[in-house]
Coordinates of C-alpha atoms in Angstrom, one line a residue:
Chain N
X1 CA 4.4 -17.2 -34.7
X2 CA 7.0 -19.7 -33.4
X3 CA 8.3 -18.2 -30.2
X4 CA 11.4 -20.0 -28.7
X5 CA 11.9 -19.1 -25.0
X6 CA 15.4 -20.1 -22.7
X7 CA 14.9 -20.7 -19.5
X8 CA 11.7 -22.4 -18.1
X9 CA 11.5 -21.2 -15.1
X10 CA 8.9 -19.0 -12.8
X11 CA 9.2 -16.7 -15.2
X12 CA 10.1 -18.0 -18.8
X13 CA 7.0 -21.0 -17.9
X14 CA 4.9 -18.1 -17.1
X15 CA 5.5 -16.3 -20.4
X16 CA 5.2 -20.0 -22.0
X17 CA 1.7 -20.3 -20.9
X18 CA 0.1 -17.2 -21.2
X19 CA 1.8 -16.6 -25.2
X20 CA -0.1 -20.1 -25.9
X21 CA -3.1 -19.4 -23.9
X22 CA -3.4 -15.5 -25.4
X23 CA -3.3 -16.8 -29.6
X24 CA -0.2 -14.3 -29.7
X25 CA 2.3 -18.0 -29.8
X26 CA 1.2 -20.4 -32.6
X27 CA 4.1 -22.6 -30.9
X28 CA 6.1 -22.3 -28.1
X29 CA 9.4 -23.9 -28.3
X30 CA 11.5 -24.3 -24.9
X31 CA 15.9 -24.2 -24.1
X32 CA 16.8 -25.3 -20.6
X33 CA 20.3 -26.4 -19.8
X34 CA 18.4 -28.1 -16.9
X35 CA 17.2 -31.1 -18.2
X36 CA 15.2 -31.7 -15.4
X37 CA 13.4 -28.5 -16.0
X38 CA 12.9 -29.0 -19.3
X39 CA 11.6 -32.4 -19.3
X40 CA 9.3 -30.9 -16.2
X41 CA 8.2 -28.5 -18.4
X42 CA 7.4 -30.6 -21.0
X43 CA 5.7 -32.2 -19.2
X44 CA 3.4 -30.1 -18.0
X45 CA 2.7 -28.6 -21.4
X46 CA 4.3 -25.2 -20.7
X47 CA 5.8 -25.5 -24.2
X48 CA 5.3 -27.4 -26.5
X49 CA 8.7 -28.9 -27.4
X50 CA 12.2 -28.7 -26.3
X51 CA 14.8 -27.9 -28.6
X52 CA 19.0 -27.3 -28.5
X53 CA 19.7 -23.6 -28.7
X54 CA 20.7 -23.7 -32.0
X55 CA 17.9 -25.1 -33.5
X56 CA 15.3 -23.5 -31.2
X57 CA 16.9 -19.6 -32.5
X58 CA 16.8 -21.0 -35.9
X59 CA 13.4 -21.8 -36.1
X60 CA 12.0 -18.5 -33.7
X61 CA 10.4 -15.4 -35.0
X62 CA 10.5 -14.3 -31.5
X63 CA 13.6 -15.5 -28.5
X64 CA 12.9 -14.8 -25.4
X65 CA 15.8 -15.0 -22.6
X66 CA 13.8 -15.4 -19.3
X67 CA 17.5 -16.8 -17.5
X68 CA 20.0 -15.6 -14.7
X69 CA 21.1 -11.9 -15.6
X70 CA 24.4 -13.0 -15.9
X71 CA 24.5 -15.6 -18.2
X72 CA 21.8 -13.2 -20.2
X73 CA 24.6 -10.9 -20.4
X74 CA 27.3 -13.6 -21.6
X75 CA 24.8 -15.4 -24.3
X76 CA 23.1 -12.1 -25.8
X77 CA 25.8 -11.7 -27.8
X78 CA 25.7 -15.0 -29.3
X79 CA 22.1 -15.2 -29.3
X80 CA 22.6 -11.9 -31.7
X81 CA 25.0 -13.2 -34.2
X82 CA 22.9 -16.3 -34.7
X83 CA 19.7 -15.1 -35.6
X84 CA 18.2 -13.8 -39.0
X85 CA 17.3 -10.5 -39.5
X86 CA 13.6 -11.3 -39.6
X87 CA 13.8 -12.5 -35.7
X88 CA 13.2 -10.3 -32.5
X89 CA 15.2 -10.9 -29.2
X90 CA 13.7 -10.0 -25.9
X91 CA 15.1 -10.2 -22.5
X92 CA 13.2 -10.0 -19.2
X93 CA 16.2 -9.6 -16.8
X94 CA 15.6 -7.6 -13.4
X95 CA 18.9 -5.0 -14.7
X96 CA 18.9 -3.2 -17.9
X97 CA 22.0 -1.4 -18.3
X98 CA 24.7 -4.1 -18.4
X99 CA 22.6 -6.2 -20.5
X100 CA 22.1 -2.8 -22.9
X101 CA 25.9 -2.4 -22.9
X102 CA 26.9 -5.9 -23.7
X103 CA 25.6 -5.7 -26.9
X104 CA 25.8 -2.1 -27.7
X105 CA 27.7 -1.5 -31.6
X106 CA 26.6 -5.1 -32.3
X107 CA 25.2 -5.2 -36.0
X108 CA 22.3 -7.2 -35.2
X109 CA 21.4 -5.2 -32.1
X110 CA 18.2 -3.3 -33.3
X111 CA 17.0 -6.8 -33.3
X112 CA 16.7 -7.0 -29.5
X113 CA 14.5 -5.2 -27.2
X114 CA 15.3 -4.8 -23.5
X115 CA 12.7 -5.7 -21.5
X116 CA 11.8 -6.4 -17.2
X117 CA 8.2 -7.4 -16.7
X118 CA 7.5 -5.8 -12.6
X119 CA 6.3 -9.5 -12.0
X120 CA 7.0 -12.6 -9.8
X121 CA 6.6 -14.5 -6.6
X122 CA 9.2 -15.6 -4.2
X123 CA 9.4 -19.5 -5.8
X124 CA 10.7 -20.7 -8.5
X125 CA 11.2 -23.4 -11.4
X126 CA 8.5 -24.5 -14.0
X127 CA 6.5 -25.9 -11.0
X128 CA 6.4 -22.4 -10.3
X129 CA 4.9 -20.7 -13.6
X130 CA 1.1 -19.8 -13.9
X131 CA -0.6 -18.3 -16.7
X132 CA -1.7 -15.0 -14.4
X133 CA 1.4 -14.1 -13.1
X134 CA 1.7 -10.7 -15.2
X135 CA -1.7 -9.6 -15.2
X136 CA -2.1 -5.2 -15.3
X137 CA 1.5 -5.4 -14.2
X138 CA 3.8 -3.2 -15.6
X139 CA 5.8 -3.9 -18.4
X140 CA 9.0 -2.3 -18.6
X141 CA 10.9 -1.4 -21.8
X142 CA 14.3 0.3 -22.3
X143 CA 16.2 2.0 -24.6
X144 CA 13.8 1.8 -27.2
X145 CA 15.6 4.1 -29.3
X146 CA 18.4 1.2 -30.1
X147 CA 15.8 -1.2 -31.4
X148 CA 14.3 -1.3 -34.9
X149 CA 10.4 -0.4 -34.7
X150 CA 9.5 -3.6 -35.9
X151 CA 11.2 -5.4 -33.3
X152 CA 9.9 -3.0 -30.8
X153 CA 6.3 -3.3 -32.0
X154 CA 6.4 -6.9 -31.8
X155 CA 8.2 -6.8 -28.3
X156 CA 5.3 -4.5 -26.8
X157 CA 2.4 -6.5 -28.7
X158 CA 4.3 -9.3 -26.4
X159 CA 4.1 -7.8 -22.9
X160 CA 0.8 -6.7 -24.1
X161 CA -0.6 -10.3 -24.8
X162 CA 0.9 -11.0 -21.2
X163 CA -1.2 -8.7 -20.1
X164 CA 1.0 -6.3 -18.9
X165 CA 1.2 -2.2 -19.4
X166 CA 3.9 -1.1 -20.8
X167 CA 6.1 2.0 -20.0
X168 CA 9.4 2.8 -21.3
X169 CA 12.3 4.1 -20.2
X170 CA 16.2 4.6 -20.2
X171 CA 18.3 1.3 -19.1
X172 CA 20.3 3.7 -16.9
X173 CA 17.4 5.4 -14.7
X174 CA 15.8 1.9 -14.8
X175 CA 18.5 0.3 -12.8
X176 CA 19.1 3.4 -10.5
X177 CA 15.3 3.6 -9.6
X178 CA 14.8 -0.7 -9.6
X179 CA 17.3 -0.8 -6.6
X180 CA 15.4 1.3 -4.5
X181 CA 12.0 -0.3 -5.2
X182 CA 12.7 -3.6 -5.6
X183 CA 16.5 -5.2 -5.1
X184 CA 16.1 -4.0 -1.7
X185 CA 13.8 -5.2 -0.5
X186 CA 14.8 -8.4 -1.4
X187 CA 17.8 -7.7 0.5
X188 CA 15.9 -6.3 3.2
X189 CA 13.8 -9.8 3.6
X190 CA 17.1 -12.0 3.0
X191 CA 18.8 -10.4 5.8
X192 CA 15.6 -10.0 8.1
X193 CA 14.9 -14.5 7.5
X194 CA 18.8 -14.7 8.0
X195 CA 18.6 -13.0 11.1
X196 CA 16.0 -14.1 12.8
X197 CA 16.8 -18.0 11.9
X198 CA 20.7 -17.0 13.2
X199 CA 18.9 -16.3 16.3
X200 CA 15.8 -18.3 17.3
X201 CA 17.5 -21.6 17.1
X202 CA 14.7 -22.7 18.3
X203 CA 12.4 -23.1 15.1
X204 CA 8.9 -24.1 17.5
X205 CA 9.5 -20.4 18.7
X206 CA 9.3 -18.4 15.2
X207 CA 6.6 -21.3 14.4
X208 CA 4.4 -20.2 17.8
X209 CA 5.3 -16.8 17.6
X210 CA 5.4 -15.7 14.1
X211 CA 2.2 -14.2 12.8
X212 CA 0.8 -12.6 9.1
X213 CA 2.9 -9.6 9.6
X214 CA 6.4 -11.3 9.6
X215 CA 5.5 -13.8 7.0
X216 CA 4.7 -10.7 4.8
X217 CA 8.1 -8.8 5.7
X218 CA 9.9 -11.8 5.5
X219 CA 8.6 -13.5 2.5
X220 CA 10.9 -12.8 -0.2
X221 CA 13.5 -14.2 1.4
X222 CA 12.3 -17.3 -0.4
X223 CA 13.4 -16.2 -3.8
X224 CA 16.0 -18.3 -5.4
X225 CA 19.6 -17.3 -4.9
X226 CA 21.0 -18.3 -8.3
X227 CA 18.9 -15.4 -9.4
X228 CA 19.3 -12.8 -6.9
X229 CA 23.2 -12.9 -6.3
X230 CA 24.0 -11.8 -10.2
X231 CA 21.5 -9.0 -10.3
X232 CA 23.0 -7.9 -6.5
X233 CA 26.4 -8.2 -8.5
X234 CA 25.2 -6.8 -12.1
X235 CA 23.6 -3.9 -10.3
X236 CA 26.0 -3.2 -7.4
X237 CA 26.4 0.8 -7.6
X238 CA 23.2 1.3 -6.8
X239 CA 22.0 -1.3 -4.6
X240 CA 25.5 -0.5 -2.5
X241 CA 23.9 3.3 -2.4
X242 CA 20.1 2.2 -1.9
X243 CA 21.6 -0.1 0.8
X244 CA 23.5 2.0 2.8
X245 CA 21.3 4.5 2.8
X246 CA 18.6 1.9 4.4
X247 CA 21.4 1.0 6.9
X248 CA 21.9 4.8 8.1
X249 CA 18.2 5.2 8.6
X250 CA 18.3 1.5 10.5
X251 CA 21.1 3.4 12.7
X252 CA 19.3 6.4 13.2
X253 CA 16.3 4.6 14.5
X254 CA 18.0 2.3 16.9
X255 CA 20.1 5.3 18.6
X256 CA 16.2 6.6 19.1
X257 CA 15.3 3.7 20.7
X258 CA 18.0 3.5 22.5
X259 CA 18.0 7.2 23.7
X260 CA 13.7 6.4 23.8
X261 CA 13.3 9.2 21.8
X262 CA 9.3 8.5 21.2
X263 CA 8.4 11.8 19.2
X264 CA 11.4 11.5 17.2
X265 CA 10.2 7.6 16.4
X266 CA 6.6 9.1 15.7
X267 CA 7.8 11.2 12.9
X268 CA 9.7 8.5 11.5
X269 CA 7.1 6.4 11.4
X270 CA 4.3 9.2 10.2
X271 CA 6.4 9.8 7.1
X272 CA 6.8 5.9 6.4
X273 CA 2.8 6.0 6.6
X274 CA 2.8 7.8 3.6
X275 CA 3.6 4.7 1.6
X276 CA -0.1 3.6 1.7
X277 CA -0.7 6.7 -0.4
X278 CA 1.7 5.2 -3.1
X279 CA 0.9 1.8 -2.1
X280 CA -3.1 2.6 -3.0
X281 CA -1.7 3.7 -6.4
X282 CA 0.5 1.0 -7.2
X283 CA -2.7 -1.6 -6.0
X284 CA -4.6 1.1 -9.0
X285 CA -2.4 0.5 -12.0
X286 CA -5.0 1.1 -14.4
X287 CA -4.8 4.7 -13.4
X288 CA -1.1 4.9 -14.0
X289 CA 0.2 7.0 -17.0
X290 CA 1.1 5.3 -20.0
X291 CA 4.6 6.6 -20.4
X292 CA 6.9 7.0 -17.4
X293 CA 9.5 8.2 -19.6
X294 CA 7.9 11.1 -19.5
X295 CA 8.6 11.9 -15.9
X296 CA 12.1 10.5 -15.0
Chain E
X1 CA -21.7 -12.1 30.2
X2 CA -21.0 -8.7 30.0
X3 CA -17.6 -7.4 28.6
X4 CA -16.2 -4.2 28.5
X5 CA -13.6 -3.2 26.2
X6 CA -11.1 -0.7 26.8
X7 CA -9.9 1.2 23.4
X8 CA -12.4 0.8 20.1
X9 CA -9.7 0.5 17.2
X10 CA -8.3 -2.6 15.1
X11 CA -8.2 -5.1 17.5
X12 CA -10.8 -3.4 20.1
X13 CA -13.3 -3.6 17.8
X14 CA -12.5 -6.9 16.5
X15 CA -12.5 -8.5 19.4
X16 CA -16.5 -6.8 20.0
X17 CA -17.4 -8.2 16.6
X18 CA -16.3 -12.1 17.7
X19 CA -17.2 -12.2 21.1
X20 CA -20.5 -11.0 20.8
X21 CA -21.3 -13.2 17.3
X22 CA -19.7 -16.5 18.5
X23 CA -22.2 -16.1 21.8
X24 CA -19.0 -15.5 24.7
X25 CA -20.3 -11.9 25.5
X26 CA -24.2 -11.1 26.1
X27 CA -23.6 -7.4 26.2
X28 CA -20.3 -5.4 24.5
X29 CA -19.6 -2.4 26.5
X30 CA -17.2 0.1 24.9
X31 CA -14.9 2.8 26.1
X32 CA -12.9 5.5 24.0
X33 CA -10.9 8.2 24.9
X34 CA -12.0 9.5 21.3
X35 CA -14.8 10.6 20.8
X36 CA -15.5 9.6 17.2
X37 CA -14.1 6.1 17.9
X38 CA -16.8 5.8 20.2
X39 CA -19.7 7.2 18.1
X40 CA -18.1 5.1 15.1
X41 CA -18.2 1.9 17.0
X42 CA -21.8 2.5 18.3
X43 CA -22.8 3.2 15.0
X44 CA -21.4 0.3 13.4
X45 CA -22.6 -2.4 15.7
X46 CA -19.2 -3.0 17.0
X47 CA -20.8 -2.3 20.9
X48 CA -24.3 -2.2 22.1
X49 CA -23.3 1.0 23.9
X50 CA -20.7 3.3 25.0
X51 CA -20.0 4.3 28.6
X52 CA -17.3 6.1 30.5
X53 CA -14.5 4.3 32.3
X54 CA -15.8 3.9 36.1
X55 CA -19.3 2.7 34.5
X56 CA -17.6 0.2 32.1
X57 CA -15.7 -0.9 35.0
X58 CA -18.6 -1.4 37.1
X59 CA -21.1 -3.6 35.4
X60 CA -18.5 -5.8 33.5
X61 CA -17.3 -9.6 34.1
X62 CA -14.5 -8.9 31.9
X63 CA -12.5 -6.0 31.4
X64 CA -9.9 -6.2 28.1
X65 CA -7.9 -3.5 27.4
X66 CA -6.9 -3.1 23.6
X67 CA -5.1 0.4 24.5
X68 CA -1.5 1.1 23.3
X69 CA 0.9 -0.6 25.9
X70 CA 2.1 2.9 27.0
X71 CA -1.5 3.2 28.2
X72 CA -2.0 0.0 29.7
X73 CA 0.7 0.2 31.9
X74 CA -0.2 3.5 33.5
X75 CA -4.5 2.6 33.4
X76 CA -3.8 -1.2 34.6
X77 CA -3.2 -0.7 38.1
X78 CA -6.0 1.5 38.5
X79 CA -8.4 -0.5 37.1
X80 CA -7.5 -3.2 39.1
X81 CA -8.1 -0.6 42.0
X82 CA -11.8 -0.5 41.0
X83 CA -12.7 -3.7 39.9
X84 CA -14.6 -6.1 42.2
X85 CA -13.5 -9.9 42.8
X86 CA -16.0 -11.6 40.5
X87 CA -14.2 -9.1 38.0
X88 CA -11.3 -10.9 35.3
X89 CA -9.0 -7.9 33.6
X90 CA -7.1 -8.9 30.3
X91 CA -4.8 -6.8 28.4
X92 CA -4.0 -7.5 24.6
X93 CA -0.5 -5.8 24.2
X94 CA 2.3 -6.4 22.3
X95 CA 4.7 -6.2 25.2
X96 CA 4.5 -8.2 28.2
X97 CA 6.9 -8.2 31.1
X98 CA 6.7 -4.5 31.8
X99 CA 3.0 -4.8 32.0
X100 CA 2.8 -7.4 34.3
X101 CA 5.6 -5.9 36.5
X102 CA 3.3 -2.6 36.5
X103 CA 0.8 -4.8 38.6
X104 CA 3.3 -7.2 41.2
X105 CA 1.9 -7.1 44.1
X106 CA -0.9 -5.3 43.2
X107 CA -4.3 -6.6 45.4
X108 CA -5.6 -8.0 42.7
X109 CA -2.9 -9.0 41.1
X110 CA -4.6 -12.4 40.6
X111 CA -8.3 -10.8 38.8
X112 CA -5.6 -10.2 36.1
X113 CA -4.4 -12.6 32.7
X114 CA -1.7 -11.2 30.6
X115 CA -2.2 -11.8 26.9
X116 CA -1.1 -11.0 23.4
X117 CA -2.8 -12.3 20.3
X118 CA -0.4 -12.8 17.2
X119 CA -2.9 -11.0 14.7
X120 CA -3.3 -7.7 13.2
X121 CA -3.6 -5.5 9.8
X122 CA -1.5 -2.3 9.2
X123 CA -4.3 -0.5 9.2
X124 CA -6.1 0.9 12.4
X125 CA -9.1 2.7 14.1
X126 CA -12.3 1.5 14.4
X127 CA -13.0 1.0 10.8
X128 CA -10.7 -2.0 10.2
X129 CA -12.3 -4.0 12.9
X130 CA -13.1 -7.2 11.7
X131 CA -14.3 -10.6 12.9
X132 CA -12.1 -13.0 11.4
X133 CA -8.9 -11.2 12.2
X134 CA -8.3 -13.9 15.2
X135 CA -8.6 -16.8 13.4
X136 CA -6.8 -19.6 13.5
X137 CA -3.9 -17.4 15.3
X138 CA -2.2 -17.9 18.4
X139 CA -3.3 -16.0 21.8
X140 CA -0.4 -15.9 24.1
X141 CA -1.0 -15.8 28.1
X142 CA 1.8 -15.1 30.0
X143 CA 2.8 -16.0 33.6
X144 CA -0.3 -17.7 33.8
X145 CA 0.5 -18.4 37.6
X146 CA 0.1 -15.3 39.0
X147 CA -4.1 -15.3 37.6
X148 CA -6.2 -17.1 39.9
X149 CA -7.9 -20.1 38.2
X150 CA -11.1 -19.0 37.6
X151 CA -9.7 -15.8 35.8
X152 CA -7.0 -17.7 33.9
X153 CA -10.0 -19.9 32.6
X154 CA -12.0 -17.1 31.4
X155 CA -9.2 -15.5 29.6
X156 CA -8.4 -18.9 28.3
X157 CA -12.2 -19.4 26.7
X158 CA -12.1 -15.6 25.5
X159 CA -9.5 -16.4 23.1
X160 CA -10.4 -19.1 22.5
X161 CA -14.1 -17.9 21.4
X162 CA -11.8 -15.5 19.2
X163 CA -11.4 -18.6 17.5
X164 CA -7.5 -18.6 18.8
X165 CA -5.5 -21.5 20.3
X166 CA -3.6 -20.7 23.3
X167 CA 0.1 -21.1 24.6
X168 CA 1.2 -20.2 27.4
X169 CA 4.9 -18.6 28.1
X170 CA 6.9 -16.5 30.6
X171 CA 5.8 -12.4 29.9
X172 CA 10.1 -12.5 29.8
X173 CA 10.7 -15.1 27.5
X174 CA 7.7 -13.2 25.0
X175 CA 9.1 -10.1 25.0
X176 CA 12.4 -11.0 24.2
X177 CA 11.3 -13.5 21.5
X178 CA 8.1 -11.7 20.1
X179 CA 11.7 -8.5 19.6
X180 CA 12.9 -10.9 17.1
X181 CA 9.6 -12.2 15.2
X182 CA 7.4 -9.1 15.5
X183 CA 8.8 -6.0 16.4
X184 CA 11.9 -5.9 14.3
X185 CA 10.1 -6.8 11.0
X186 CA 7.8 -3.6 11.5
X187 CA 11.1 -1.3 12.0
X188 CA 12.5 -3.3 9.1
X189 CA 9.3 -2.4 7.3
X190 CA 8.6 1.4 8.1
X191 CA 12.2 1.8 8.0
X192 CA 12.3 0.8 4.1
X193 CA 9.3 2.7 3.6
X194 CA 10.8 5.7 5.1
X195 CA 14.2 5.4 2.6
X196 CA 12.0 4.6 -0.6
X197 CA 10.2 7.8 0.0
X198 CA 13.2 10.1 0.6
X199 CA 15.1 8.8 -2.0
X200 CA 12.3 8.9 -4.7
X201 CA 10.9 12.2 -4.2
X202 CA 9.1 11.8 -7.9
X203 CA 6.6 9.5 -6.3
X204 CA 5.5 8.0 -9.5
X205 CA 8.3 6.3 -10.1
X206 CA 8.0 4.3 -7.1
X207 CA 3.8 4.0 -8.6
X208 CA 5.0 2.2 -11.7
X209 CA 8.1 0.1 -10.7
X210 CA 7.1 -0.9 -7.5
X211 CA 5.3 -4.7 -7.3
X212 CA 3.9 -7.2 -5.3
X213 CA 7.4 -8.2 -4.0
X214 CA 8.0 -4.5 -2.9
X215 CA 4.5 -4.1 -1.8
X216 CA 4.6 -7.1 0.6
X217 CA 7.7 -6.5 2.3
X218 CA 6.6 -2.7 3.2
X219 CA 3.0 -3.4 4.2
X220 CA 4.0 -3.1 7.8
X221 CA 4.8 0.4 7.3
X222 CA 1.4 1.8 7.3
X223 CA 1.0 0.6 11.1
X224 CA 0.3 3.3 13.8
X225 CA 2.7 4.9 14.9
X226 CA 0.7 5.6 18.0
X227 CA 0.8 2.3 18.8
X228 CA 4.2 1.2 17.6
X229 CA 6.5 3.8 19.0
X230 CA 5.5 2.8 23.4
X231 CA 5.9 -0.9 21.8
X232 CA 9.4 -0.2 20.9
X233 CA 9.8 1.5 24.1
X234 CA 8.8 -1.0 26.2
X235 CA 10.6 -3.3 24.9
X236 CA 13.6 -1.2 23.8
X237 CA 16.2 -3.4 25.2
X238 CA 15.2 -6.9 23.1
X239 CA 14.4 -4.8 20.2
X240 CA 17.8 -2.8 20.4
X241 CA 19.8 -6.3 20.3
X242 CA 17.6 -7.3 17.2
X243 CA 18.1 -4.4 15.2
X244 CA 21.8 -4.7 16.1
X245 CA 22.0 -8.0 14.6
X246 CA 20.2 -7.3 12.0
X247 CA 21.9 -4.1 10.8
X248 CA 25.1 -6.0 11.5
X249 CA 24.1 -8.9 8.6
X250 CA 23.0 -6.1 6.6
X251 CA 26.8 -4.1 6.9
X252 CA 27.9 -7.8 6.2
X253 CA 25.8 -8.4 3.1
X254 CA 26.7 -4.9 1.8
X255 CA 30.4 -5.8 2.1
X256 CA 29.8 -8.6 0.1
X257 CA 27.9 -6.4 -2.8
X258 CA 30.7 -3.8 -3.0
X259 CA 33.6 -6.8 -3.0
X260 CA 31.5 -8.6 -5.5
X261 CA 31.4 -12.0 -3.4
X262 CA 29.2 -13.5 -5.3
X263 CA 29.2 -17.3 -3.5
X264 CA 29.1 -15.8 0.1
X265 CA 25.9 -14.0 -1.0
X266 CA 24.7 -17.1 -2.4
X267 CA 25.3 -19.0 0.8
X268 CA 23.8 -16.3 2.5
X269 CA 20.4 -16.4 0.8
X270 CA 20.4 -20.0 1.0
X271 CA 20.4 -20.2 4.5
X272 CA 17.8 -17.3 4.8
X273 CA 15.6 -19.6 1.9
X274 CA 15.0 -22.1 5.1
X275 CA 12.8 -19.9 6.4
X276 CA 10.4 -21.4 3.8
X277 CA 10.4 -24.3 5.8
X278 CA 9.6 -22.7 9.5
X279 CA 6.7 -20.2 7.4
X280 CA 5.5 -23.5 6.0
X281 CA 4.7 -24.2 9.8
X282 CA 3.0 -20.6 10.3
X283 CA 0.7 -21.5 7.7
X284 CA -0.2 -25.1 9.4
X285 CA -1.3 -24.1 12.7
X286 CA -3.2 -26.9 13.5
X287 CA 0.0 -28.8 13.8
X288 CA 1.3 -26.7 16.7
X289 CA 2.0 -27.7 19.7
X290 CA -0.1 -26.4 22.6
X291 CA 2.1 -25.8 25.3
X292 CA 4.6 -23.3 24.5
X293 CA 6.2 -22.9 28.0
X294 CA 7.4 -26.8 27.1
X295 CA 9.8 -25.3 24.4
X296 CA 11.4 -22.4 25.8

């Protein structure tokens, strides 16, 4: 199978290794408008050629968009009305439903598959990619319904051959519950490194000071902007929510410390504690249930 | 030598485990409010016996307290009462100037050596003692000149047989910068646990869309609450000026999600992506420099 993948970065050089490594890719063709990238990833034999896009969809019995969520949302369609009927679009943005509805009544739109791998560190570019990166992660896919079976079949033998679980659900609930568990807590680290660099001017402080626990709290604060600001945009309804809802519990802590309202803290804190319980799962996927859209 | 250690949990028992492997401590003598903490650490080897407080007191060379810093401040001064002048006192917590204000003028002022390692785990009690956990990290003494030499010294090659290198700093100047690099990442981190778990009652969601992004940046949540809410008390006015700020940036950055500002986001993020650079530091802590009090 000739899989053609746009965008070699973190993620798209990751998928590039592991579809050649894994037999599922008999060749692994690579699109990146960065032609530093591209060369990079030529380079170092993530793919095994670089094409234009045009020739690279013409060729593919597989496209995979592993780009920006925005510009996946402005070249889907395209992508869509130059392909065959024979080839399978996936995309592995971090929001589902504006993708979904950019190409919803499109005639060739049972040919794509909506897809968001739960994987990825806080670097980025091909230097970035390793084989491993989704190994027993979850897999997500949505709206299943809208895709032919084949190209749904092949989609999930894909995150399969990553090595990744996969669970499917609606593109909707998707974004609603991905803010909560993972666009803000980007935020969260963003604003915590912005913070705390606005105020120790003096770097040799955080340096000295700074132990495991920060660089844990703070460490997605790394992750590339040109990534992060579009899915902040694409998904604003319910990051804004997810956000100020972080912000009034922020509030009501502070007015505790202030007021040193210890037992008040306490319970705060025990009920936090429980996230080790879910934490303990999520470190346990092999336990998980095969179908979340089963329960939301 | 024989030590006695105040308060068997994380770092209690850590600090048993290194002093008496790497040679420092003859004998480990261990007290516990808590029963089972005590039985727990006899039985796994983490003290060659248990004693109660005036006993401890009496045989040791070096008293550390590993107590929550609620606890220190009100035991400190009475310990110092009892202690003879061959005797050095160390505390290990997280706050500092409140502590050593609990003991100005205090007799024996001088038998005592403020300290604070930058180490730890979320996780607590007796059971996640460790020997390791000081490795490589930074002990902190503060206002070194109020310890008599020969105390000052043994503190000094204490940590450093925890396998720590030492700065020193002014217990002021830690407290209000340890606010911005410690304390508010674990109220950034418990509160996000907190808001994940109210918002996503269904817990399973959070079980198969939550990752290793998510995952790092709410570890801290699982701390003790025990020993975090007289932290944030103590040092409730540094702490209240960091959370300010931070919830302040966070307002700002929400403002720029709801009024789609896509570039100011951007520029945003960018600046909190140099904290790569100062974590690349964290990670290199051979470079550091030794003297702390030469910086701020």
């Amino acid at each position: 199978m000739i899989v053609s993948i746009i965008g070699l970065g973190l993620i798209g050089g990751s998928v590039a290794l592991k579809l050649k490594k894994s037999g599922f890719a008999d060749q692994v063709i690579g699109v990146d408008l960065n032609d530093e990238h591209a060369d990079m990833a030529k380079k170092m034999g993530l793919v095994d050629d670089c094409l234009v896009l045009p020739q690279a969809l013409s060729i593919a019995d597989l496209v995979i968009l592993a780009i920006p969520v925005d510009s996946i949302r402005k070249l889907l369609p395209s992508v869509l009305d130059r392909i065959d009927e024979r080839t399978t679009v996936i995309d592995l943005g971090s929001t589902k439903s504006g993708i979904c509805e950019a190409v919803l009544g499109h005639p060739n739109r049972k040919n794509f598959v909506a897809a968001h791998p739960i994987a990825g560190t806080e670097n980025s570019g091909p230097e970035a990619a390793f084989d491993s990166l989704f190994d027993g992660k979850t897999g997500i896919i949505c709206d299943a319904d809208e895709s032919q079976q084949a190209s749904f079949l092949l989609a999930k033998a894909c995150l399969e051959a990553l090595d990744m679980h996969v669970v499917e659900m609606g593109s909707k609930s998707h974004d609603l519950h991905i803010a909560y568990v993972s666009h803000l807590s980007h935020i969260s680290s963003f604003v915590l490194g912005q913070t705390v660099l606005e105020i120790e001017k003096d770097e040799a402080t955080i340096f000295n000071m700074a132990g495991s626990g920060f660089e844990s709290t703070v460490r997605l604060a790394k992750s590339s902007p040109q990534m992060w600001a579009p899915i902040f945009k694409q998904n604003q309804k319910h990051i804004s929510a997810s956000l100020g809802a972080y912000i009034e519990n922020l509030q009501a802590f502070k007015n505790m410390i202030d007021s040193g309202e210890e037992d008040a803290m306490i319970d705060c804190m025990k009920n936090a504690n429980d996230i080790r319980r879910v934490l303990d799962g999520i470190n346990d996927k092999s336990n998980k249930k095969e179908t979340l859209n089963q329960i939301i």
